[in-house]
Coordinates of N, CA and C and ligand atoms in Angstrom, one line a residue:
V108 N 115.7 -61.2 -9.6 CA 115.8 -60.1 -10.6 C 116.0 -58.8 -9.9
A109 N 117.0 -58.1 -10.2 CA 117.3 -56.8 -9.5 C 116.3 -55.7 -9.9
R110 N 116.1 -54.8 -9.0 CA 115.2 -53.6 -9.4 C 116.0 -52.8 -10.4
E111 N 115.3 -52.4 -11.5 CA 115.9 -51.8 -12.6 C 116.1 -50.3 -12.4
A112 N 117.0 -49.7 -13.2 CA 117.3 -48.3 -13.2 C 116.1 -47.6 -13.9
V113 N 116.0 -46.3 -13.6 CA 115.0 -45.5 -14.3 C 115.4 -45.4 -15.8
K114 N 114.3 -45.3 -16.6 CA 114.5 -45.2 -18.0 C 113.8 -44.0 -18.5
S115 N 114.2 -43.5 -19.6 CA 113.6 -42.3 -20.3 C 112.3 -42.8 -20.9
V116 N 111.2 -42.1 -20.6 CA 109.9 -42.5 -21.2 C 109.3 -41.4 -22.1
G117 N 110.2 -40.4 -22.5 CA 109.8 -39.3 -23.4 C 109.6 -38.0 -22.7
D118 N 109.9 -36.9 -23.4 CA 109.7 -35.5 -22.9 C 110.5 -35.2 -21.6
G119 N 111.6 -36.0 -21.4 CA 112.5 -35.7 -20.3 C 112.0 -36.4 -19.0
I120 N 110.9 -37.2 -19.1 CA 110.4 -37.9 -18.0 C 111.1 -39.2 -17.8
E121 N 111.4 -39.6 -16.6 CA 112.1 -40.9 -16.3 C 111.2 -41.7 -15.4
A122 N 111.2 -43.0 -15.6 CA 110.4 -43.9 -14.7 C 110.9 -45.3 -14.7
R123 N 110.7 -46.0 -13.6 CA 111.1 -47.4 -13.5 C 109.9 -48.3 -14.0
N124 N 110.3 -49.5 -14.2 CA 109.3 -50.6 -14.5 C 108.3 -50.5 -13.3
A125 N 107.0 -50.5 -13.6 CA 105.9 -50.4 -12.6 C 106.1 -49.2 -11.7
G126 N 106.7 -48.1 -12.2 CA 107.0 -47.0 -11.3 C 106.5 -45.7 -11.8
W127 N 105.6 -45.6 -12.7 CA 105.1 -44.4 -13.3 C 104.6 -43.4 -12.2
S128 N 104.9 -42.1 -12.2 CA 104.4 -41.2 -11.3 C 104.0 -39.9 -11.9
F129 N 103.0 -39.2 -11.4 CA 102.6 -37.9 -11.9 C 103.3 -36.8 -11.0
G130 N 104.1 -37.3 -10.1 CA 104.8 -36.3 -9.2 C 106.2 -35.9 -9.7
G131 N 107.1 -35.5 -8.8 CA 108.4 -35.0 -9.2 C 108.3 -33.9 -10.2
D132 N 109.1 -34.1 -11.3 CA 109.2 -33.0 -12.4 C 108.1 -33.3 -13.5
T133 N 107.3 -34.3 -13.4 CA 106.4 -34.6 -14.4 C 105.4 -33.5 -14.8
P134 N 104.9 -32.8 -13.7 CA 104.0 -31.7 -14.1 C 104.5 -30.6 -15.0
K135 N 105.9 -30.4 -15.0 CA 106.5 -29.4 -15.8 C 106.3 -29.7 -17.3
V136 N 106.3 -30.9 -17.6 CA 106.2 -31.3 -19.1 C 104.9 -32.0 -19.4
F137 N 104.0 -32.1 -18.4 CA 102.8 -33.0 -18.5 C 101.9 -32.6 -19.7
D138 N 101.6 -31.3 -19.8 CA 100.7 -30.9 -20.8 C 101.1 -31.4 -22.2
E139 N 102.4 -31.2 -22.5 CA 103.0 -31.6 -23.8 C 103.0 -33.2 -23.9
H140 N 103.4 -33.8 -22.8 CA 103.5 -35.3 -22.9 C 102.2 -35.9 -23.1
V141 N 101.2 -35.5 -22.4 CA 99.8 -36.1 -22.5 C 99.2 -35.8 -23.9
R142 N 99.5 -34.6 -24.4 CA 98.9 -34.3 -25.7 C 99.5 -35.2 -26.8
K143 N 100.8 -35.6 -26.6 CA 101.4 -36.5 -27.6 C 101.1 -37.9 -27.4
S144 N 100.7 -38.2 -26.1 CA 100.5 -39.6 -25.8 C 99.0 -40.1 -26.0
V145 N 98.1 -39.2 -25.9 CA 96.7 -39.6 -26.0 C 96.1 -39.1 -27.3
P146 N 95.6 -40.0 -28.2 CA 95.0 -39.6 -29.4 C 93.8 -38.8 -29.1
L147 N 93.5 -37.8 -29.9 CA 92.3 -36.9 -29.8 C 92.3 -36.2 -28.4
Y148 N 93.4 -36.0 -27.8 CA 93.4 -35.4 -26.5 C 92.8 -34.0 -26.5
R149 N 93.2 -33.1 -27.4 CA 92.7 -31.8 -27.6 C 91.2 -31.8 -27.9
E150 N 90.8 -32.7 -28.9 CA 89.5 -32.8 -29.4 C 88.5 -33.3 -28.2
G151 N 89.1 -34.2 -27.3 CA 88.3 -34.6 -26.2 C 88.0 -33.4 -25.2
H152 N 89.0 -32.6 -25.0 CA 88.7 -31.4 -24.2 C 87.7 -30.5 -24.8
D153 N 87.8 -30.4 -26.1 CA 86.9 -29.5 -26.9 C 85.4 -30.0 -26.8
L154 N 85.3 -31.3 -26.9 CA 83.9 -32.0 -26.7 C 83.4 -31.7 -25.4
I155 N 84.2 -31.9 -24.3 CA 83.7 -31.7 -23.0 C 83.3 -30.2 -22.7
L156 N 84.0 -29.3 -23.3 CA 83.6 -27.9 -23.2 C 82.3 -27.7 -23.8
R157 N 82.1 -28.2 -25.0 CA 80.8 -28.0 -25.7 C 79.6 -28.7 -24.9
M158 N 79.9 -30.0 -24.4 CA 78.9 -30.7 -23.7 C 78.5 -30.1 -22.4
S159 N 79.5 -29.4 -21.8 CA 79.2 -28.8 -20.5 C 78.1 -27.8 -20.5
D160 N 77.9 -27.2 -21.7 CA 76.7 -26.3 -21.9 C 75.4 -26.9 -21.5
F161 N 75.3 -28.2 -21.7 CA 74.0 -28.9 -21.4 C 73.7 -29.2 -20.0
F162 N 74.8 -29.1 -19.1 CA 74.7 -29.5 -17.7 C 75.0 -28.5 -16.7
V163 N 75.9 -27.5 -17.0 CA 76.2 -26.5 -16.0 C 75.0 -25.7 -15.7
R164 N 74.8 -25.5 -14.3 CA 73.7 -24.7 -13.9 C 74.1 -23.6 -12.9
D165 N 73.5 -22.4 -13.0 CA 73.8 -21.3 -12.1 C 73.6 -21.8 -10.7
G166 N 74.5 -21.5 -9.8 CA 74.4 -21.8 -8.4 C 74.8 -23.3 -8.1
G167 N 75.3 -24.0 -9.1 CA 75.7 -25.4 -9.0 C 77.2 -25.6 -8.8
S168 N 77.5 -26.9 -8.6 CA 78.9 -27.3 -8.5 C 79.3 -28.2 -9.6
C169 N 80.6 -28.1 -10.1 CA 81.1 -29.0 -11.1 C 82.5 -29.4 -10.7
Y170 N 82.9 -30.6 -11.0 CA 84.2 -31.2 -10.6 C 85.0 -31.7 -11.8
D171 N 86.3 -31.6 -11.7 CA 87.2 -32.3 -12.6 C 88.1 -33.1 -11.7
I172 N 87.9 -34.5 -11.8 CA 88.7 -35.3 -10.9 C 89.9 -35.8 -11.6
G173 N 91.1 -35.7 -10.9 CA 92.4 -35.9 -11.6 C 92.7 -34.8 -12.5
C174 N 92.6 -33.6 -12.0 CA 92.6 -32.4 -12.9 C 94.0 -32.1 -13.4
S175 N 95.1 -32.8 -12.9 CA 96.5 -32.5 -13.3 C 96.8 -31.1 -13.2
T176 N 97.2 -30.4 -14.3 CA 97.7 -29.0 -14.2 C 96.5 -28.1 -14.3
G177 N 95.3 -28.6 -14.3 CA 94.1 -27.7 -14.3 C 93.7 -27.2 -15.7
A178 N 94.4 -27.6 -16.7 CA 94.2 -27.1 -18.1 C 92.7 -27.1 -18.5
L179 N 92.0 -28.3 -18.4 CA 90.6 -28.4 -18.8 C 89.7 -27.6 -17.9
L180 N 90.0 -27.7 -16.6 CA 89.1 -27.1 -15.6 C 89.1 -25.5 -15.8
L181 N 90.3 -25.0 -16.2 CA 90.3 -23.5 -16.4 C 89.6 -23.2 -17.7
E182 N 89.6 -24.0 -18.7 CA 88.9 -23.7 -19.9 C 87.4 -23.8 -19.6
L183 N 87.0 -24.8 -18.8 CA 85.6 -24.9 -18.4 C 85.1 -23.6 -17.7
A184 N 85.9 -23.2 -16.7 CA 85.5 -22.0 -15.9 C 85.5 -20.8 -16.7
D185 N 86.4 -20.7 -17.7 CA 86.5 -19.5 -18.6 C 85.3 -19.5 -19.5
R186 N 84.9 -20.7 -20.0 CA 83.7 -20.8 -20.9 C 82.4 -20.3 -20.2
H187 N 82.3 -20.6 -18.9 CA 81.1 -20.2 -18.2 C 81.3 -19.1 -17.2
S188 N 82.4 -18.3 -17.5 CA 82.7 -17.2 -16.6 C 81.5 -16.2 -16.6
G189 N 81.3 -15.5 -15.4 CA 80.2 -14.6 -15.3 C 79.0 -15.3 -14.7
R190 N 79.1 -16.7 -14.6 CA 78.0 -17.4 -14.0 C 78.4 -17.8 -12.6
S191 N 77.5 -18.1 -11.7 CA 77.8 -18.4 -10.3 C 77.9 -19.9 -10.2
V192 N 79.0 -20.4 -10.7 CA 79.2 -21.9 -10.7 C 80.5 -22.2 -9.8
R193 N 80.4 -23.2 -9.0 CA 81.6 -23.6 -8.2 C 82.4 -24.6 -8.9
W194 N 83.6 -24.3 -9.3 CA 84.5 -25.2 -10.1 C 85.5 -25.8 -9.2
V195 N 85.6 -27.1 -9.1 CA 86.5 -27.8 -8.2 C 87.3 -28.8 -8.9
G196 N 88.6 -28.7 -8.8 CA 89.5 -29.7 -9.3 C 90.0 -30.6 -8.2
V197 N 90.1 -31.9 -8.4 CA 90.6 -32.8 -7.4 C 91.8 -33.4 -7.9
E198 N 92.9 -33.4 -7.1 CA 94.2 -34.0 -7.6 C 94.9 -34.5 -6.4
V199 N 95.5 -35.7 -6.5 CA 96.1 -36.4 -5.4 C 97.6 -36.1 -5.3
E200 N 98.2 -35.7 -6.4 CA 99.7 -35.5 -6.5 C 100.1 -34.1 -6.2
E201 N 100.9 -34.0 -5.2 CA 101.2 -32.6 -4.7 C 101.8 -31.7 -5.7
A202 N 102.8 -32.2 -6.5 CA 103.4 -31.4 -7.5 C 102.4 -30.9 -8.6
M203 N 101.4 -31.8 -8.9 CA 100.4 -31.4 -9.8 C 99.5 -30.3 -9.2
V204 N 99.2 -30.4 -7.9 CA 98.4 -29.5 -7.2 C 99.0 -28.1 -7.3
E205 N 100.4 -28.1 -7.0 CA 101.1 -26.8 -7.1 C 101.0 -26.2 -8.5
S206 N 101.2 -27.0 -9.5 CA 101.2 -26.5 -10.8 C 99.8 -26.0 -11.2
A207 N 98.7 -26.8 -10.8 CA 97.3 -26.3 -11.1 C 97.0 -25.0 -10.3
R208 N 97.5 -24.9 -9.1 CA 97.2 -23.7 -8.3 C 97.9 -22.5 -8.9
G209 N 99.1 -22.7 -9.4 CA 99.8 -21.6 -10.1 C 99.0 -21.2 -11.3
N210 N 98.5 -22.1 -12.1 CA 97.8 -21.8 -13.3 C 96.5 -21.1 -13.0
V211 N 95.8 -21.5 -11.9 CA 94.6 -20.9 -11.5 C 94.9 -19.4 -11.1
Q212 N 96.0 -19.2 -10.3 CA 96.3 -17.8 -9.9 C 96.6 -16.9 -11.2
A213 N 97.3 -17.5 -12.1 CA 97.7 -16.7 -13.3 C 96.4 -16.4 -14.1
S214 N 95.4 -17.2 -14.0 CA 94.2 -17.1 -14.9 C 93.2 -16.0 -14.3
G215 N 93.3 -15.8 -13.0 CA 92.4 -14.9 -12.3 C 91.0 -15.5 -12.2
L216 N 90.8 -16.7 -12.6 CA 89.4 -17.3 -12.5 C 89.2 -17.9 -11.1
D217 N 87.9 -18.0 -10.8 CA 87.5 -18.5 -9.4 C 87.4 -20.0 -9.5
V218 N 88.5 -20.7 -9.2 CA 88.5 -22.2 -9.3 C 89.3 -22.7 -8.1
E219 N 88.8 -23.8 -7.5 CA 89.3 -24.3 -6.3 C 90.1 -25.6 -6.7
I220 N 91.3 -25.8 -6.1 CA 92.0 -27.1 -6.4 C 92.1 -27.8 -5.0
V221 N 91.5 -29.0 -4.9 CA 91.5 -29.7 -3.7 C 92.6 -30.8 -3.8
H222 N 93.5 -30.8 -2.8 CA 94.6 -31.8 -2.8 C 94.1 -33.0 -1.9
Q223 N 93.6 -33.9 -2.6 CA 93.0 -35.1 -1.9 C 92.9 -36.3 -2.9
D224 N 92.9 -37.5 -2.3 CA 92.6 -38.7 -3.1 C 91.1 -38.6 -3.3
V225 N 90.7 -38.8 -4.6 CA 89.2 -38.6 -4.9 C 88.4 -39.5 -4.0
A226 N 88.9 -40.6 -3.5 CA 88.2 -41.5 -2.7 C 87.8 -40.9 -1.4
A227 N 88.5 -39.8 -1.0 CA 88.3 -39.2 0.3 C 87.5 -37.9 0.2
V228 N 87.1 -37.5 -1.0 CA 86.5 -36.2 -1.2 C 85.0 -36.3 -0.8
D229 N 84.6 -35.2 -0.1 CA 83.2 -35.1 0.3 C 82.5 -34.2 -0.8
F230 N 81.9 -34.9 -1.8 CA 81.4 -34.1 -2.9 C 80.1 -33.4 -2.5
E231 N 80.0 -32.1 -3.0 CA 78.7 -31.4 -3.0 C 77.8 -32.0 -4.1
P232 N 76.5 -31.8 -4.0 CA 75.7 -32.2 -5.1 C 76.2 -31.5 -6.4
A233 N 76.4 -32.3 -7.4 CA 77.1 -31.8 -8.6 C 76.2 -31.9 -9.9
D234 N 76.4 -30.9 -10.8 CA 75.7 -31.0 -12.1 C 76.6 -31.6 -13.1
L235 N 77.9 -31.5 -13.0 CA 78.8 -32.1 -13.9 C 80.1 -32.6 -13.2
I236 N 80.4 -33.9 -13.5 CA 81.7 -34.4 -13.0 C 82.5 -34.9 -14.2
V237 N 83.7 -34.4 -14.4 CA 84.6 -34.8 -15.5 C 85.7 -35.7 -14.9
A238 N 85.9 -36.8 -15.6 CA 87.0 -37.7 -15.2 C 87.7 -38.0 -16.5
Y239 N 88.7 -37.2 -16.9 CA 89.4 -37.3 -18.2 C 90.7 -38.2 -18.0
Y240 N 90.6 -39.4 -18.3 CA 91.7 -40.4 -18.2 C 92.3 -40.4 -16.7
T241 N 91.4 -40.5 -15.8 CA 91.7 -40.6 -14.4 C 91.3 -41.9 -13.7
V242 N 90.1 -42.4 -14.1 CA 89.6 -43.6 -13.4 C 90.5 -44.8 -13.6
Q243 N 91.1 -44.8 -14.8 CA 92.0 -45.9 -15.1 C 93.2 -46.0 -14.1
F244 N 93.5 -44.9 -13.4 CA 94.6 -44.9 -12.4 C 94.0 -45.3 -11.0
V245 N 92.7 -45.4 -10.8 CA 92.2 -45.8 -9.5 C 92.2 -47.3 -9.4
H246 N 92.7 -47.9 -8.4 CA 92.9 -49.3 -8.3 C 91.5 -50.0 -8.5
P247 N 91.5 -51.1 -9.3 CA 90.3 -51.8 -9.6 C 89.5 -52.2 -8.3
A248 N 90.2 -52.4 -7.2 CA 89.5 -52.8 -6.0 C 88.6 -51.6 -5.5
Q249 N 89.0 -50.4 -5.9 CA 88.3 -49.2 -5.4 C 87.4 -48.5 -6.5
R250 N 87.4 -49.1 -7.7 CA 86.8 -48.4 -8.8 C 85.3 -48.3 -8.7
Q251 N 84.7 -49.5 -8.4 CA 83.2 -49.5 -8.3 C 82.7 -48.5 -7.2
A252 N 83.4 -48.6 -6.1 CA 83.0 -47.7 -5.0 C 83.1 -46.2 -5.4
L253 N 84.1 -45.9 -6.2 CA 84.2 -44.5 -6.7 C 83.1 -44.2 -7.6
L254 N 82.8 -45.0 -8.6 CA 81.7 -44.8 -9.5 C 80.3 -44.6 -8.8
D255 N 80.2 -45.5 -7.7 CA 78.9 -45.4 -6.9 C 78.8 -44.0 -6.3
R256 N 80.0 -43.5 -5.8 CA 79.9 -42.2 -5.1 C 79.7 -41.1 -6.1
L257 N 80.3 -41.2 -7.3 CA 80.1 -40.2 -8.3 C 78.6 -40.1 -8.7
Y258 N 78.0 -41.3 -8.9 CA 76.6 -41.3 -9.2 C 75.8 -40.7 -8.1
A259 N 76.1 -41.1 -6.9 CA 75.3 -40.5 -5.7 C 75.5 -39.0 -5.6
S260 N 76.6 -38.5 -6.0 CA 76.9 -37.1 -5.9 C 76.2 -36.2 -6.9
L261 N 75.8 -36.8 -8.0 CA 75.2 -36.0 -9.1 C 73.8 -35.7 -8.8
N262 N 73.4 -34.5 -9.2 CA 71.9 -34.1 -9.2 C 71.2 -34.9 -10.3
W263 N 69.9 -35.1 -10.2 CA 69.2 -35.7 -11.3 C 69.4 -34.8 -12.5
G264 N 69.6 -35.4 -13.6 CA 69.9 -34.7 -14.9 C 71.3 -34.3 -15.0
G265 N 72.1 -34.5 -14.0 CA 73.6 -34.2 -14.0 C 74.3 -35.2 -14.8
A266 N 75.6 -34.9 -15.2 CA 76.3 -35.8 -16.0 C 77.7 -36.2 -15.5
L267 N 78.1 -37.4 -15.8 CA 79.5 -37.8 -15.7 C 80.1 -37.9 -17.1
L268 N 81.2 -37.2 -17.3 CA 81.9 -37.4 -18.6 C 83.2 -38.1 -18.3
M269 N 83.2 -39.4 -18.6 CA 84.4 -40.2 -18.2 C 85.1 -40.7 -19.5
F270 N 86.3 -40.3 -19.6 CA 87.2 -40.8 -20.8 C 88.2 -41.7 -20.2
E271 N 88.4 -42.8 -20.9 CA 89.3 -43.9 -20.5 C 90.0 -44.5 -21.6
K272 N 91.3 -45.0 -21.3 CA 91.9 -45.9 -22.3 C 91.1 -47.2 -22.1
V273 N 90.8 -47.9 -23.1 CA 90.0 -49.2 -23.0 C 90.7 -50.3 -23.6
R274 N 90.6 -51.5 -23.1 CA 91.1 -52.7 -23.6 C 90.2 -53.3 -24.7
G275 N 90.7 -54.1 -25.6 CA 89.9 -54.7 -26.6 C 89.0 -55.8 -26.0
A276 N 87.9 -56.1 -26.7 CA 86.9 -57.1 -26.2 C 87.5 -58.5 -26.1
D277 N 88.5 -58.8 -26.9 CA 89.2 -60.1 -26.8 C 90.6 -59.9 -27.3
A278 N 91.4 -61.0 -27.2 CA 92.9 -60.9 -27.5 C 93.2 -60.4 -28.9
R279 N 92.4 -60.8 -29.9 CA 92.7 -60.3 -31.2 C 92.5 -58.8 -31.4
F280 N 91.4 -58.3 -30.8 CA 91.1 -56.9 -30.9 C 92.2 -56.1 -30.1
Q281 N 92.6 -56.7 -28.9 CA 93.6 -56.0 -28.1 C 94.9 -55.9 -28.8
D282 N 95.3 -57.0 -29.5 CA 96.5 -57.0 -30.3 C 96.5 -55.9 -31.4
I283 N 95.4 -55.8 -32.1 CA 95.3 -54.8 -33.2 C 95.4 -53.4 -32.5
A284 N 94.6 -53.2 -31.4 CA 94.6 -51.9 -30.8 C 96.0 -51.5 -30.3
S285 N 96.7 -52.4 -29.7 CA 98.0 -51.9 -29.2 C 99.0 -51.7 -30.3
G286 N 98.8 -52.5 -31.4 CA 99.7 -52.2 -32.6 C 99.5 -50.8 -33.2
I287 N 98.2 -50.5 -33.3 CA 97.8 -49.2 -33.9 C 98.3 -48.0 -33.0
Y288 N 98.1 -48.3 -31.7 CA 98.5 -47.2 -30.7 C 100.0 -47.0 -30.7
T289 N 100.8 -48.1 -30.9 CA 102.3 -48.0 -30.9 C 102.7 -47.2 -32.2
D290 N 102.0 -47.4 -33.3 CA 102.2 -46.6 -34.5 C 102.0 -45.1 -34.2
F291 N 100.9 -44.8 -33.5 CA 100.6 -43.5 -33.1 C 101.7 -42.8 -32.4
K292 N 102.2 -43.5 -31.3 CA 103.3 -43.0 -30.5 C 104.6 -42.8 -31.3
L293 N 104.9 -43.7 -32.2 CA 106.1 -43.5 -33.0 C 105.9 -42.3 -33.8
E294 N 104.7 -42.1 -34.4 CA 104.5 -40.9 -35.3 C 104.5 -39.6 -34.4
Q295 N 104.3 -39.7 -33.2 CA 104.4 -38.5 -32.3 C 105.8 -38.2 -31.9
G296 N 106.8 -39.0 -32.3 CA 108.2 -38.8 -32.1 C 108.8 -39.5 -30.9
F297 N 108.0 -40.3 -30.2 CA 108.6 -41.1 -29.2 C 109.5 -42.2 -29.8
S298 N 110.6 -42.6 -29.1 CA 111.5 -43.6 -29.6 C 110.9 -45.0 -29.2
E299 N 111.4 -46.0 -29.8 CA 110.9 -47.4 -29.4 C 111.2 -47.6 -28.0
A300 N 112.4 -47.2 -27.5 CA 112.8 -47.4 -26.1 C 111.9 -46.7 -25.2
E301 N 111.5 -45.4 -25.5 CA 110.7 -44.6 -24.7 C 109.3 -45.3 -24.6
I302 N 108.8 -45.8 -25.7 CA 107.5 -46.4 -25.7 C 107.4 -47.6 -24.8
I303 N 108.5 -48.5 -24.9 CA 108.5 -49.7 -24.1 C 108.7 -49.3 -22.6
G304 N 109.5 -48.3 -22.4 CA 109.8 -47.8 -21.0 C 108.5 -47.3 -20.4
K305 N 107.7 -46.5 -21.2 CA 106.4 -46.0 -20.6 C 105.4 -47.1 -20.4
T306 N 105.3 -48.1 -21.3 CA 104.4 -49.2 -21.1 C 104.8 -50.0 -19.9
R307 N 106.1 -50.2 -19.7 CA 106.5 -51.0 -18.5 C 106.3 -50.2 -17.2
S308 N 106.5 -48.9 -17.3 CA 106.3 -48.0 -16.1 C 104.8 -48.1 -15.6
L309 N 103.9 -48.3 -16.5 CA 102.5 -48.2 -16.2 C 101.9 -49.6 -15.6
R310 N 102.8 -50.6 -15.5 CA 102.3 -51.9 -15.0 C 101.9 -51.7 -13.5
G311 N 100.7 -52.1 -13.2 CA 100.2 -52.1 -11.9 C 99.8 -50.7 -11.4
V312 N 100.0 -49.7 -12.3 CA 99.7 -48.3 -12.0 C 98.4 -47.9 -12.7
M313 N 98.4 -48.2 -14.1 CA 97.2 -47.9 -14.9 C 96.6 -49.2 -15.3
E314 N 95.3 -49.4 -15.1 CA 94.6 -50.6 -15.4 C 93.4 -50.4 -16.2
P315 N 93.4 -50.3 -17.5 CA 92.2 -50.0 -18.3 C 91.3 -51.2 -18.3
F316 N 90.0 -50.9 -18.3 CA 89.0 -51.9 -18.5 C 88.5 -51.9 -19.9
S317 N 87.8 -52.9 -20.4 CA 87.3 -52.9 -21.7 C 86.1 -52.0 -21.8
E318 N 85.6 -51.7 -23.0 CA 84.4 -50.9 -23.1 C 83.3 -51.5 -22.3
Q319 N 83.1 -52.8 -22.4 CA 82.0 -53.5 -21.6 C 82.2 -53.4 -20.1
G320 N 83.5 -53.5 -19.7 CA 83.8 -53.4 -18.3 C 83.5 -52.1 -17.8
N321 N 83.7 -51.0 -18.5 CA 83.4 -49.6 -18.1 C 81.8 -49.5 -18.1
L322 N 81.2 -50.0 -19.1 CA 79.7 -49.9 -19.1 C 79.1 -50.6 -17.9
D323 N 79.7 -51.8 -17.6 CA 79.2 -52.5 -16.4 C 79.4 -51.7 -15.1
L324 N 80.5 -51.0 -15.0 CA 80.8 -50.2 -13.8 C 79.7 -49.1 -13.7
L325 N 79.5 -48.5 -14.9 CA 78.5 -47.3 -14.9 C 77.1 -47.9 -14.6
T326 N 76.7 -49.0 -15.1 CA 75.4 -49.6 -14.9 C 75.2 -50.0 -13.4
R327 N 76.2 -50.6 -12.9 CA 76.1 -51.0 -11.5 C 76.1 -49.8 -10.5
A328 N 76.7 -48.7 -11.0 CA 76.6 -47.5 -10.1 C 75.2 -46.9 -10.1
G329 N 74.5 -47.2 -11.2 CA 73.1 -46.7 -11.3 C 72.7 -46.0 -12.5
F330 N 73.8 -45.7 -13.4 CA 73.5 -45.0 -14.6 C 72.7 -45.9 -15.6
V331 N 71.6 -45.3 -16.2 CA 70.8 -46.0 -17.2 C 71.1 -45.4 -18.5
D332 N 71.3 -44.1 -18.6 CA 71.5 -43.4 -19.9 C 73.0 -43.1 -20.1
V333 N 73.5 -43.9 -21.0 CA 75.0 -43.8 -21.3 C 75.2 -43.8 -22.8
M334 N 76.0 -42.8 -23.3 CA 76.3 -42.8 -24.7 C 77.8 -42.6 -24.9
T335 N 78.4 -43.3 -25.9 CA 79.8 -43.1 -26.2 C 79.8 -41.8 -27.1
V336 N 80.7 -40.9 -26.6 CA 80.8 -39.6 -27.3 C 82.1 -39.4 -28.1
M337 N 83.0 -40.3 -27.8 CA 84.3 -40.3 -28.6 C 84.9 -41.7 -28.5
K338 N 85.5 -42.1 -29.7 CA 86.2 -43.4 -29.7 C 87.4 -43.3 -30.7
W339 N 88.5 -43.7 -30.2 CA 89.7 -43.8 -31.1 C 90.3 -45.2 -30.7
V340 N 89.9 -46.2 -31.4 CA 90.5 -47.6 -31.1 C 90.5 -47.9 -29.7
C341 N 91.5 -47.5 -28.9 CA 91.5 -47.9 -27.5 C 91.4 -46.7 -26.6
F342 N 90.7 -45.7 -27.0 CA 90.5 -44.5 -26.2 C 89.0 -44.2 -26.4
Q343 N 88.3 -44.1 -25.3 CA 86.8 -43.9 -25.4 C 86.3 -42.9 -24.4
G344 N 85.3 -42.1 -24.8 CA 84.6 -41.1 -23.9 C 83.2 -41.5 -23.7
F345 N 82.8 -41.6 -22.5 CA 81.4 -41.9 -22.1 C 80.7 -40.7 -21.5
L346 N 79.5 -40.5 -22.0 CA 78.6 -39.5 -21.3 C 77.5 -40.2 -20.6
A347 N 77.5 -40.2 -19.3 CA 76.5 -40.9 -18.5 C 75.7 -39.8 -17.7
I348 N 74.4 -39.9 -18.0 CA 73.5 -38.9 -17.4 C 72.6 -39.6 -16.3
K349 N 72.5 -38.9 -15.1 CA 71.7 -39.5 -14.0 C 70.3 -39.1 -14.3
Ligands
LIG6 C1 96.1 -38.8 -17.1 S1 96.1 -37.7 -15.8 C2 94.6 -36.8 -16.1 C3 94.7 -35.8 -17.3 C4 93.8 -34.6 -17.1 N1 92.5 -34.9 -16.6 C5 93.7 -33.8 -18.4 O1 92.7 -33.4 -18.8 O2 94.8 -33.6 -19.0 C6 95.5 -38.5 -14.4 C7 95.6 -37.6 -13.1 O3 94.8 -38.2 -12.1 C8 95.5 -38.0 -10.9 N2 95.0 -39.1 -10.0 C9 95.2 -40.4 -10.1 N3 94.6 -41.1 -9.1 C10 93.9 -40.2 -8.4 C11 93.1 -40.2 -7.2 N4 92.9 -41.4 -6.6 N5 92.6 -39.0 -6.7 C12 92.9 -37.9 -7.3 N6 93.6 -37.8 -8.4 C13 94.2 -38.9 -8.9 C14 96.9 -38.2 -11.3 O4 97.8 -37.6 -10.3 C15 97.0 -37.4 -12.6 O5 97.2 -36.1 -12.4

């Protein structure tokens, strides 16, 4: 079977089968594309902003891993401006880093964007770590080690806010979830071809776990106190407190 040509996956983004990338021109349209692709995207950011009030401490450090264009990180820094908090965004994709750094400069806020694979980051003790639809892109072979490191990096009483696309508990639930999510994407204006193109591009790139799979990851990392703070069929937000 020959390697296929790139296909349109919506918002002017093109990708091959199993070839999704956050690089190239994707950052230019990313904010719009992700808002239309992820149910309750804006509401999730809103919840994280509100919940940050319970964990951010003066003199402490907070991280947003897989910060993309820095949109959420800048809102967090703005909400807590005037406090002496170190805000760090971690992003592996160079084009995203450039976009985030441009947005930081335009905002005038004191925010650092680290261009690194999260696996290689030397975390300072943190009060808050946000991972908003990022862990699903970390290869399953490295995912537990990442969660272990995030747990170890948190101060006692600190929190991990992890949002993930999640698979159904069994085949019937997964079938229902993907049907409902396809309806959502059609209603957002994506064409059938774009939806299939996007799904195919994510093969081997994004690997969601089930709700239980994610809870097991968190538990093995050491988290005892975990609450679901958002759920839309196959999209779930976990608040895990150390
Ligand atoms: C779905 S986007 C995250 C969206 C963003 N958090 C938001 O609030 O809009 C996933 C991001 O994680 C980044 N990423 C994936 N794997 C990573 C890794 N190992 N280290 C750092 N960043 C990573 C991708 O480049 C991408 O920008």
